[in-house]
CSV table of C-alpha atoms in Angstrom, one decimal:
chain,number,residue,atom,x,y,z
Y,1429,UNK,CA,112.2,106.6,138.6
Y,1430,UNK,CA,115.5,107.9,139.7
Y,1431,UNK,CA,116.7,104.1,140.2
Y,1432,UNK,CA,115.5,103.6,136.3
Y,1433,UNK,CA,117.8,106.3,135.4
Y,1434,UNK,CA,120.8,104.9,137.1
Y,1435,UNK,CA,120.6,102.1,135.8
Y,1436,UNK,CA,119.7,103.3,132.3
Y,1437,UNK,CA,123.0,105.0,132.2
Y,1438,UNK,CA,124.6,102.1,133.9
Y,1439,UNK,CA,123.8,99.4,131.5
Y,1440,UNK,CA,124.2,101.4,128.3
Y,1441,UNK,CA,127.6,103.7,129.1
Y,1442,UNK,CA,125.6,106.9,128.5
Y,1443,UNK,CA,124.6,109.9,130.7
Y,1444,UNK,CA,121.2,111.1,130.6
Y,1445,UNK,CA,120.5,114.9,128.8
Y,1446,UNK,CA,116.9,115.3,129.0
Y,1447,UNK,CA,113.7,112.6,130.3
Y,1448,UNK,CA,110.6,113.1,129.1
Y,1449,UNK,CA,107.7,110.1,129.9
Y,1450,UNK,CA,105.6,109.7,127.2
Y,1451,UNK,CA,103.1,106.9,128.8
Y,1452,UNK,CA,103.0,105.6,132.0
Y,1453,UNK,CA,100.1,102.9,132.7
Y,1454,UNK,CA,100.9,101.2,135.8
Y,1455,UNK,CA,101.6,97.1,135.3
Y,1456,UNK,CA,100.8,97.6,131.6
Y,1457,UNK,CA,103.4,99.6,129.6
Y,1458,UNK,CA,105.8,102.5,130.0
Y,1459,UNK,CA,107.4,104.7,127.1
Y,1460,UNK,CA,109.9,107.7,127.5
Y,1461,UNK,CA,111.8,109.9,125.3
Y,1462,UNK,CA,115.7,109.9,126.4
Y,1463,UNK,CA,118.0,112.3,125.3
Y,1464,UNK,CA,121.9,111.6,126.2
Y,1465,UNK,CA,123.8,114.8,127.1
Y,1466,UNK,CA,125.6,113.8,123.4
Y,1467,UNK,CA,122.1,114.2,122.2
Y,1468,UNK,CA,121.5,111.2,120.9
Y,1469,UNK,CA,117.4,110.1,121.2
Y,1470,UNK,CA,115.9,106.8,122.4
Y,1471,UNK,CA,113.1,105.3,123.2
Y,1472,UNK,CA,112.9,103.3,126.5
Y,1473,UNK,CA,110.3,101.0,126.6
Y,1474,UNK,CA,108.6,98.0,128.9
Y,1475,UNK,CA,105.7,96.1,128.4
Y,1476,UNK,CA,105.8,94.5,132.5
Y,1477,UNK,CA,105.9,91.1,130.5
Y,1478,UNK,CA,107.9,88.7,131.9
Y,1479,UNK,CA,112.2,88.8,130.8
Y,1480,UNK,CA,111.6,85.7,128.2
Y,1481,UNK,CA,108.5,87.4,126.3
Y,1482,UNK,CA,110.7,90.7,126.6
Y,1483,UNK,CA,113.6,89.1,124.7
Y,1484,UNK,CA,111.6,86.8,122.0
Y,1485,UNK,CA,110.2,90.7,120.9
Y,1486,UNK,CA,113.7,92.1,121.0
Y,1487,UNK,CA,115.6,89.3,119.6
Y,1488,UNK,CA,112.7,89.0,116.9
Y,1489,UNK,CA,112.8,93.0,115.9
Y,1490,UNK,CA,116.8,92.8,115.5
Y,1491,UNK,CA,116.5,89.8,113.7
Y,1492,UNK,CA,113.8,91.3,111.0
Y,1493,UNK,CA,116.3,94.5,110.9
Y,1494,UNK,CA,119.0,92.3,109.3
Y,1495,UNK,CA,116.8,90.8,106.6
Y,1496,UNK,CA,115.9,94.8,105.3
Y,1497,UNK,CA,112.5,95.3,107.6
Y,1498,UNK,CA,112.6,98.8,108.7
Y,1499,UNK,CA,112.1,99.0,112.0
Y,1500,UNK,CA,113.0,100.8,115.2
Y,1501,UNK,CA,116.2,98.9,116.0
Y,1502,UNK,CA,116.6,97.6,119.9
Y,1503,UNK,CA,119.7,98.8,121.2
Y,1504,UNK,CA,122.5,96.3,122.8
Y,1505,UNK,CA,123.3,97.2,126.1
Y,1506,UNK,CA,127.6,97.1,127.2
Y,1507,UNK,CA,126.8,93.6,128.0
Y,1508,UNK,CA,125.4,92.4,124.9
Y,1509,UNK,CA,122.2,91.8,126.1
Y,1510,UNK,CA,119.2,93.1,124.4
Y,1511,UNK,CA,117.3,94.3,127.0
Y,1512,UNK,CA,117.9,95.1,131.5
Y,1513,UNK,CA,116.5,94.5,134.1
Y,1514,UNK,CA,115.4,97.4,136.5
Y,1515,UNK,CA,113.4,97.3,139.9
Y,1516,UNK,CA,113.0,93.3,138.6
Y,1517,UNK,CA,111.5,94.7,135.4
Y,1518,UNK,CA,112.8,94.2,131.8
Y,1519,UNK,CA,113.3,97.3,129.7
Y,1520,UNK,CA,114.3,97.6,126.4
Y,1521,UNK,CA,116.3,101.0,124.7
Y,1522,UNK,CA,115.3,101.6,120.7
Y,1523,UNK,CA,116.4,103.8,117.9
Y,1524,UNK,CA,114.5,107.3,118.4
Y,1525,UNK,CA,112.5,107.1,114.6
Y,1526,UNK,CA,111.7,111.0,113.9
Y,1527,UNK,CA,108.7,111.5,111.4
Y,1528,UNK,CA,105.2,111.5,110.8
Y,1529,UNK,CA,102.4,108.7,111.3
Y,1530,UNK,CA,101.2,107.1,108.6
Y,1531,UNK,CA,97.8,107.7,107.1
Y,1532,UNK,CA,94.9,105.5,106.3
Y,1533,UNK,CA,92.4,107.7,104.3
Y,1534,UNK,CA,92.6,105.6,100.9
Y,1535,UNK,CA,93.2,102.5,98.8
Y,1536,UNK,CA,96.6,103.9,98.3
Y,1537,UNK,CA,97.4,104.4,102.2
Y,1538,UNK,CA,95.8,101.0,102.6
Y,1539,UNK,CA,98.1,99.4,99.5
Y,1540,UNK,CA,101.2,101.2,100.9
Y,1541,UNK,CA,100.4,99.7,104.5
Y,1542,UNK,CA,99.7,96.1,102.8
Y,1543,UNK,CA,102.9,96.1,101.0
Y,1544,UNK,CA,105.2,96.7,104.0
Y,1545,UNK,CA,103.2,94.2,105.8
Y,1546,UNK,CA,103.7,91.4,102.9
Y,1547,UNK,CA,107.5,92.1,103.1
Y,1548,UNK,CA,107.3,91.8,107.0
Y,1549,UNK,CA,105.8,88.1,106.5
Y,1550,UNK,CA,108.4,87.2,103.5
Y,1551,UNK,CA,111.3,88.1,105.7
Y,1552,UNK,CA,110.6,86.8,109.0
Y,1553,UNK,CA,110.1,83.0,107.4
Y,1554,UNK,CA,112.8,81.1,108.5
Y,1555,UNK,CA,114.5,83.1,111.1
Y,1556,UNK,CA,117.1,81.8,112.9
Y,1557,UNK,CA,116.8,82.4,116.9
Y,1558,UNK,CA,119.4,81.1,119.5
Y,1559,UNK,CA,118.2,78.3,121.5
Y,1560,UNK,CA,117.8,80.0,124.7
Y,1561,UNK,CA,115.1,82.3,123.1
Y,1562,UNK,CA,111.7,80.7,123.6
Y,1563,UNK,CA,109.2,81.2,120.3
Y,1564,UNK,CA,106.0,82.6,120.7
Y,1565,UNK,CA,102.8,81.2,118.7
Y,1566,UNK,CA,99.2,81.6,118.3
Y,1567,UNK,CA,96.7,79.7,120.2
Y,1568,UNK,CA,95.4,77.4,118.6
Y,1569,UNK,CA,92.4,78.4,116.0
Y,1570,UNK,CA,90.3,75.2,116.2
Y,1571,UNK,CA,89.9,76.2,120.2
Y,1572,UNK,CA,90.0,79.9,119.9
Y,1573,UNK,CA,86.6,79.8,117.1
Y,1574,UNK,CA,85.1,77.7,119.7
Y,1575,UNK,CA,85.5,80.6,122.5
Y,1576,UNK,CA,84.3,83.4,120.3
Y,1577,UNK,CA,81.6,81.3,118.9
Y,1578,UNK,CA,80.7,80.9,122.8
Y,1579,UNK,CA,81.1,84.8,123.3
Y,1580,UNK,CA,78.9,86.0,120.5
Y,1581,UNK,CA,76.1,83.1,121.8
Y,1582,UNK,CA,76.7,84.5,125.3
Y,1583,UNK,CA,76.1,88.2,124.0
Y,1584,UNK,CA,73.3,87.8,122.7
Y,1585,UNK,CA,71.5,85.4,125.4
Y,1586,UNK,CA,72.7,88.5,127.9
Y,1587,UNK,CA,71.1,90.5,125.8
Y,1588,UNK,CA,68.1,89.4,123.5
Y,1589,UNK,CA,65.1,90.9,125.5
Y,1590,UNK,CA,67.0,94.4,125.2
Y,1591,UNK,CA,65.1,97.5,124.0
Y,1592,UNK,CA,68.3,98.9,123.7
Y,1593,UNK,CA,68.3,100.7,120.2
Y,1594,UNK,CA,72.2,99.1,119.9
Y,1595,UNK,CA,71.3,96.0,121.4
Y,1596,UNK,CA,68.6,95.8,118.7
Y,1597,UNK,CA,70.6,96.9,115.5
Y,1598,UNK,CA,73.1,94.2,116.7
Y,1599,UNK,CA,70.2,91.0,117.6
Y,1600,UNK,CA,69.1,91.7,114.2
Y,1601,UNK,CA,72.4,90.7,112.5
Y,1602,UNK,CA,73.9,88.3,115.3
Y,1603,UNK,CA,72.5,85.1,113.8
Y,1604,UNK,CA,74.3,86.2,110.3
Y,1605,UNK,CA,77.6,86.0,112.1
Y,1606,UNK,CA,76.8,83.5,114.7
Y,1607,UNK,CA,76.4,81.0,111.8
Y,1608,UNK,CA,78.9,82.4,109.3
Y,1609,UNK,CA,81.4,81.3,112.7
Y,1610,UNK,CA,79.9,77.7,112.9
Y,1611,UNK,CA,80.9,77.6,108.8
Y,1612,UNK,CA,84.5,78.6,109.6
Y,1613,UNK,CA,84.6,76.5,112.4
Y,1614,UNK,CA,83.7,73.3,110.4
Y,1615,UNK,CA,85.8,74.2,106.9
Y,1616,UNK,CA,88.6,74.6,109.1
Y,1617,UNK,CA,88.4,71.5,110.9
Y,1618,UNK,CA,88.2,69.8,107.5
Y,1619,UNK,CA,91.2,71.9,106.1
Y,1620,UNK,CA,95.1,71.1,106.3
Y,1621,UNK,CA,95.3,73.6,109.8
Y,1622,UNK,CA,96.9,70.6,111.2
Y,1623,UNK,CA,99.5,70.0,109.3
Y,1624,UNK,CA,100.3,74.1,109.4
Y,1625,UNK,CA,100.3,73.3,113.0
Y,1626,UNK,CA,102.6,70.4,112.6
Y,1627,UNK,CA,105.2,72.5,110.3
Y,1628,UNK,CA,104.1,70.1,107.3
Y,1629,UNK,CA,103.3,72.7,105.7
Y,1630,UNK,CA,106.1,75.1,105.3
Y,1631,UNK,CA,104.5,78.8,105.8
Y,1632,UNK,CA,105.7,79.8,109.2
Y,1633,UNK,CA,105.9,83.5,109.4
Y,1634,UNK,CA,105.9,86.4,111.8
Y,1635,UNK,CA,102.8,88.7,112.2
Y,1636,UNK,CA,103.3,91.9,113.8
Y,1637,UNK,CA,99.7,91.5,115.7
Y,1638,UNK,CA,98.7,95.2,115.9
Y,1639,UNK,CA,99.6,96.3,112.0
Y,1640,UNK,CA,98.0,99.6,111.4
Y,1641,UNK,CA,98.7,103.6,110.4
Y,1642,UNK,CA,99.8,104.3,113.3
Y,1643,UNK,CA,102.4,102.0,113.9
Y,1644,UNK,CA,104.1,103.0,110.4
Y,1645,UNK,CA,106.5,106.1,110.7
Y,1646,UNK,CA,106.6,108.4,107.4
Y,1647,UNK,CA,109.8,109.8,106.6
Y,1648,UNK,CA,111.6,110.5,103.5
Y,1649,UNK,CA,109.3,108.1,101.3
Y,1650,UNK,CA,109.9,105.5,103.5
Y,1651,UNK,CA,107.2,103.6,106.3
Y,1652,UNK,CA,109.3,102.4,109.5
Y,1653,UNK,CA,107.4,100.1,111.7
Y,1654,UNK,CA,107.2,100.4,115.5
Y,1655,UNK,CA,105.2,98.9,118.3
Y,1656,UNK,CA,106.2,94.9,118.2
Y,1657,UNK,CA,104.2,94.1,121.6
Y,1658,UNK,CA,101.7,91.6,120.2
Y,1659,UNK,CA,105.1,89.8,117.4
Y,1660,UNK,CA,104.3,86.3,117.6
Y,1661,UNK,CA,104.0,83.1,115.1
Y,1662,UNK,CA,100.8,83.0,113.0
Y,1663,UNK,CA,98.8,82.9,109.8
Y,1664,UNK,CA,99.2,86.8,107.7
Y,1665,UNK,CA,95.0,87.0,108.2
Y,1666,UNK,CA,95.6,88.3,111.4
Y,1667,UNK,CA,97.1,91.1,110.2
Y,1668,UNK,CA,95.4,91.6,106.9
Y,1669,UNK,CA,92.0,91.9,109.2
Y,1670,UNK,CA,93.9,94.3,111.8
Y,1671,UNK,CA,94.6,97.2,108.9
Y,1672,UNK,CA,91.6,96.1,106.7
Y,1673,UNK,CA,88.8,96.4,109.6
Y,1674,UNK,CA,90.7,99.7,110.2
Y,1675,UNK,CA,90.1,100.9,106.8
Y,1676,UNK,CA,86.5,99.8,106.4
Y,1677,UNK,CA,85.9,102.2,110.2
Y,1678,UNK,CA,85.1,104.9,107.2
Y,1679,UNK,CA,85.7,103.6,103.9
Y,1680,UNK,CA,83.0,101.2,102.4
Y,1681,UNK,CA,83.6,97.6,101.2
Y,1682,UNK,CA,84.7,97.3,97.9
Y,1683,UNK,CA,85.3,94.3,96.2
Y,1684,UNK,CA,88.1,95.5,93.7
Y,1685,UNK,CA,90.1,97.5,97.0
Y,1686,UNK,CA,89.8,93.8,98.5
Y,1687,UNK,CA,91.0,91.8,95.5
Y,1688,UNK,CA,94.0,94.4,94.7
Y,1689,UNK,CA,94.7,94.1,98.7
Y,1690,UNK,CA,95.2,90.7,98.4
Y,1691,UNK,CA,96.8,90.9,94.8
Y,1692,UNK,CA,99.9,93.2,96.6
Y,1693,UNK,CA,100.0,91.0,99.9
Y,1694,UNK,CA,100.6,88.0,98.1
Y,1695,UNK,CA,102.7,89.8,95.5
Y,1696,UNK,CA,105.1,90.4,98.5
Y,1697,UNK,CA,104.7,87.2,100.0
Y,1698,UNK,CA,103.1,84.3,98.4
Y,1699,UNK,CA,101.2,81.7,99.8
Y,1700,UNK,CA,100.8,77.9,99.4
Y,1701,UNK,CA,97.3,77.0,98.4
Y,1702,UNK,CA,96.6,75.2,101.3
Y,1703,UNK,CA,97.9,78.2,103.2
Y,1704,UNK,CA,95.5,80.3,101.6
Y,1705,UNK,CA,92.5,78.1,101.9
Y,1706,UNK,CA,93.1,78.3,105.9
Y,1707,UNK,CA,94.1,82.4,105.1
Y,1708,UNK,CA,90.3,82.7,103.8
Y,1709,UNK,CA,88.4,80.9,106.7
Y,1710,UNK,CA,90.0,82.7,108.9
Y,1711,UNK,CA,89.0,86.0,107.2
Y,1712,UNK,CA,85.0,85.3,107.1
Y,1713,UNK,CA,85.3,84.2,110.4
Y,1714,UNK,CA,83.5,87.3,112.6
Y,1715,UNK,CA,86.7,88.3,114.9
Y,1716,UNK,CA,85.8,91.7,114.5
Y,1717,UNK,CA,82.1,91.4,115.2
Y,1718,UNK,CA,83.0,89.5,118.7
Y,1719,UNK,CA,86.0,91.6,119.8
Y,1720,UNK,CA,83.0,94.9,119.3
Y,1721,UNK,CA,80.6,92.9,121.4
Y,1722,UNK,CA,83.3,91.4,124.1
Y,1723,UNK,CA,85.4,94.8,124.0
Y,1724,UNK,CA,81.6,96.7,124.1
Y,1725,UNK,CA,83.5,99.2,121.1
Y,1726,UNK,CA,80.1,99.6,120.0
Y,1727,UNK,CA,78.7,101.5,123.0
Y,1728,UNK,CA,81.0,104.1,121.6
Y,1729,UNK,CA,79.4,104.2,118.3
Y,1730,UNK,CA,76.3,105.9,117.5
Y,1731,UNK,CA,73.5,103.5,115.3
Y,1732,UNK,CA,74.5,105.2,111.6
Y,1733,UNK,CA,78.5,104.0,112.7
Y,1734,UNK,CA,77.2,100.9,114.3
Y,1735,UNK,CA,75.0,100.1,111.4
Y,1736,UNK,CA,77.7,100.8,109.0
Y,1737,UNK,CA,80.6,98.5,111.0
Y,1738,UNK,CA,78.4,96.0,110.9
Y,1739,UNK,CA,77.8,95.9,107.1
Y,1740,UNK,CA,81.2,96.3,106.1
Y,1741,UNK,CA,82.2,93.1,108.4
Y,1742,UNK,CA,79.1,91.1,106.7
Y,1743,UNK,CA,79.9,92.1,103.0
Y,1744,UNK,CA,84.1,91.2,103.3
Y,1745,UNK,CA,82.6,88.0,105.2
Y,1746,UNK,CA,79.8,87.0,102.4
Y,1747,UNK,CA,82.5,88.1,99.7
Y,1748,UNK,CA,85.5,86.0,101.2
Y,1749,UNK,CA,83.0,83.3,101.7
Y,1750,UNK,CA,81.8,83.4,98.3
Y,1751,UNK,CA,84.5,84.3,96.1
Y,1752,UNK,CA,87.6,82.7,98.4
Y,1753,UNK,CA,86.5,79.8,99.2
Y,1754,UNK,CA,83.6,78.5,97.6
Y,1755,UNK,CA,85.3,79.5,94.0
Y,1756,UNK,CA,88.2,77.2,95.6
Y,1757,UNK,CA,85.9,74.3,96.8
Y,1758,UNK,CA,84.4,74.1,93.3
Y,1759,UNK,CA,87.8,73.9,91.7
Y,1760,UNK,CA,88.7,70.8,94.4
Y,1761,UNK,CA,85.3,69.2,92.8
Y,1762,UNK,CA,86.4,69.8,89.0
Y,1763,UNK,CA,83.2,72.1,88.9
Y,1764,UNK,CA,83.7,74.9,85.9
Y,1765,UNK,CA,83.8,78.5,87.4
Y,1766,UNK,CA,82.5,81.4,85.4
């Protein structure tokens, strides 16, 4: 730690005033508080990534900064260089943001949350990065279906003799999103996903890949993101389902809060249809039903919160399905929509 220190003051021209680690998880991330004896506050930060992964987050948070996105701003050190290098370990210094976390108790928290995420998207399209910077995307959806698909078939084969009263709750709604996966799996390989993939059609945009409450700062009327770990390039539903799975934890579905979520996101940054035709498939598909069976979340539910999860994830998947995309599939065919 003392060789940190060093060359914290080394690379940045300040003397340390007070240290305070905030987490420490060995191999996986490190956060402390740094006060300079001026008494200016940072963050230091390192997610043990490797130096190019380090930089693309940086370079991409400095970037969003100068097209208005309120962020935590990384911090240049005398060299010009957005992040060092210490004990072979890239580390990178940020604006200290002072306030409050942001809440998600309502459709007005989750509105507020959506808009800021809508603005993200809008003004990460078209970034320019230097050429030594290497972009970060998504894997690709077609393959990544295929593997939850597997998991959620692999779950329940694990698990279908169970007596379990969880095990039960969930065999009795696996098939549900077993097959609603298949159905996403299928409209998307008969979408334009390849040409998205293919930059043919022109939607490329940022997502911040862990959006939620408590990655907003509250201060002064104003919500500062924070927490850029999981940046990379993607479609907005991977967001959208990141803050609205969040919100249905203990707020029911509700068709009108997901139509005026949708209404503000797109508000803030609209969509091509064909972008939102792939936006939809992806939000039926059952991500959040796998990642609670391959992260096991629900062994730290009881059955009300389990049964309650898991009919909050099949009404937005039935709604999406039928409002979304079949709606859209009937206006393809010419077919008059009530």
């Amino acid at each position: 730690m003392d060789q940190l220190k060093q060359d914290l003051e080394k690379n940045f021209g300040f003397q340390i005033g007070t240290w305070d680690v905030i987490k420490h998880i060995k191999n996986s991330s490190f956060v402390a508080r740094v006060v300079t004896k001026e008494g200016i506050t940072y963050a230091l930060k390192s997610l043990y990534v490797k130096p190019e992964r380090q930089i693309f987050i940086a370079q991409s948070e400095s970037l969003l900064s100068q097209r208005g996105v309120k962020l935590a701003l990384p911090i240049s050190t005398l060299n010009g260089d957005l992040y060092m290098i210490s004990n072979r370990v890239p580390y990178v210094l940020y604006q200290w943001i002072e306030g409050k976390g942001s809440r998600l108790h309502d459709r007005n928290d989750l509105e507020s949350i959506v808009q800021v995420m809508g603005r993200l998207h809008n003004a990460s399209r078209e970034l320019q990065y230097p050429e030594s910077i290497k972009i970060y995307n998504h894997l690709n959806w077609k393959k990544e279906y295929k593997q939850r698909i597997k998991s959620i078939e692999s779950w329940f084969n694990k698990h279908k003799e169970s007596s379990n009263e969880k095990d039960v709750i969930i065999n009795n709604n696996i098939s549900f999103f077993y097959k609603m996966g298949k159905k996403a799996l299928k409209e998307l390989q008969k979408s334009r996903y390849q040409d998205f993939m293919k930059e043919l059609i022109s939607a490329k945009s940022l997502v911040h890949g862990d959006l939620h409450h408590r990655n907003l700062i509250y201060k002064d009327n104003t919500l500062t993101l924070i927490d850029f770990e999981d940046i990379r390039y993607d479609l907005p539903s991977k967001d959208l389902l990141r803050i609205y799975s969040m919100y249905t934890k203990k707020n029911p579905f509700e068709k009108k809060t997901f139509r005026s979520m949708m209404k503000i996101y797109t508000k803030n940054n609209p969509l091509p249809s064909d972008v939102k035709s792939i936006v939809s498939i992806d939000l039926f598909f059952p991500h959040i039903f796998e990642r609670m069976l391959r992260k096991k979340k629900y062994s730290r539910m009881n059955n009300d919160q389990l049964r309650f999860t898991i009919q909050q994830e099949k009404e937005k998947a039935l709604y999406v399905y039928n409002h979304y995309f079949k709606k859209q599939r009937n206006k393809e065919r010419g077919d008059k929509i009530d």
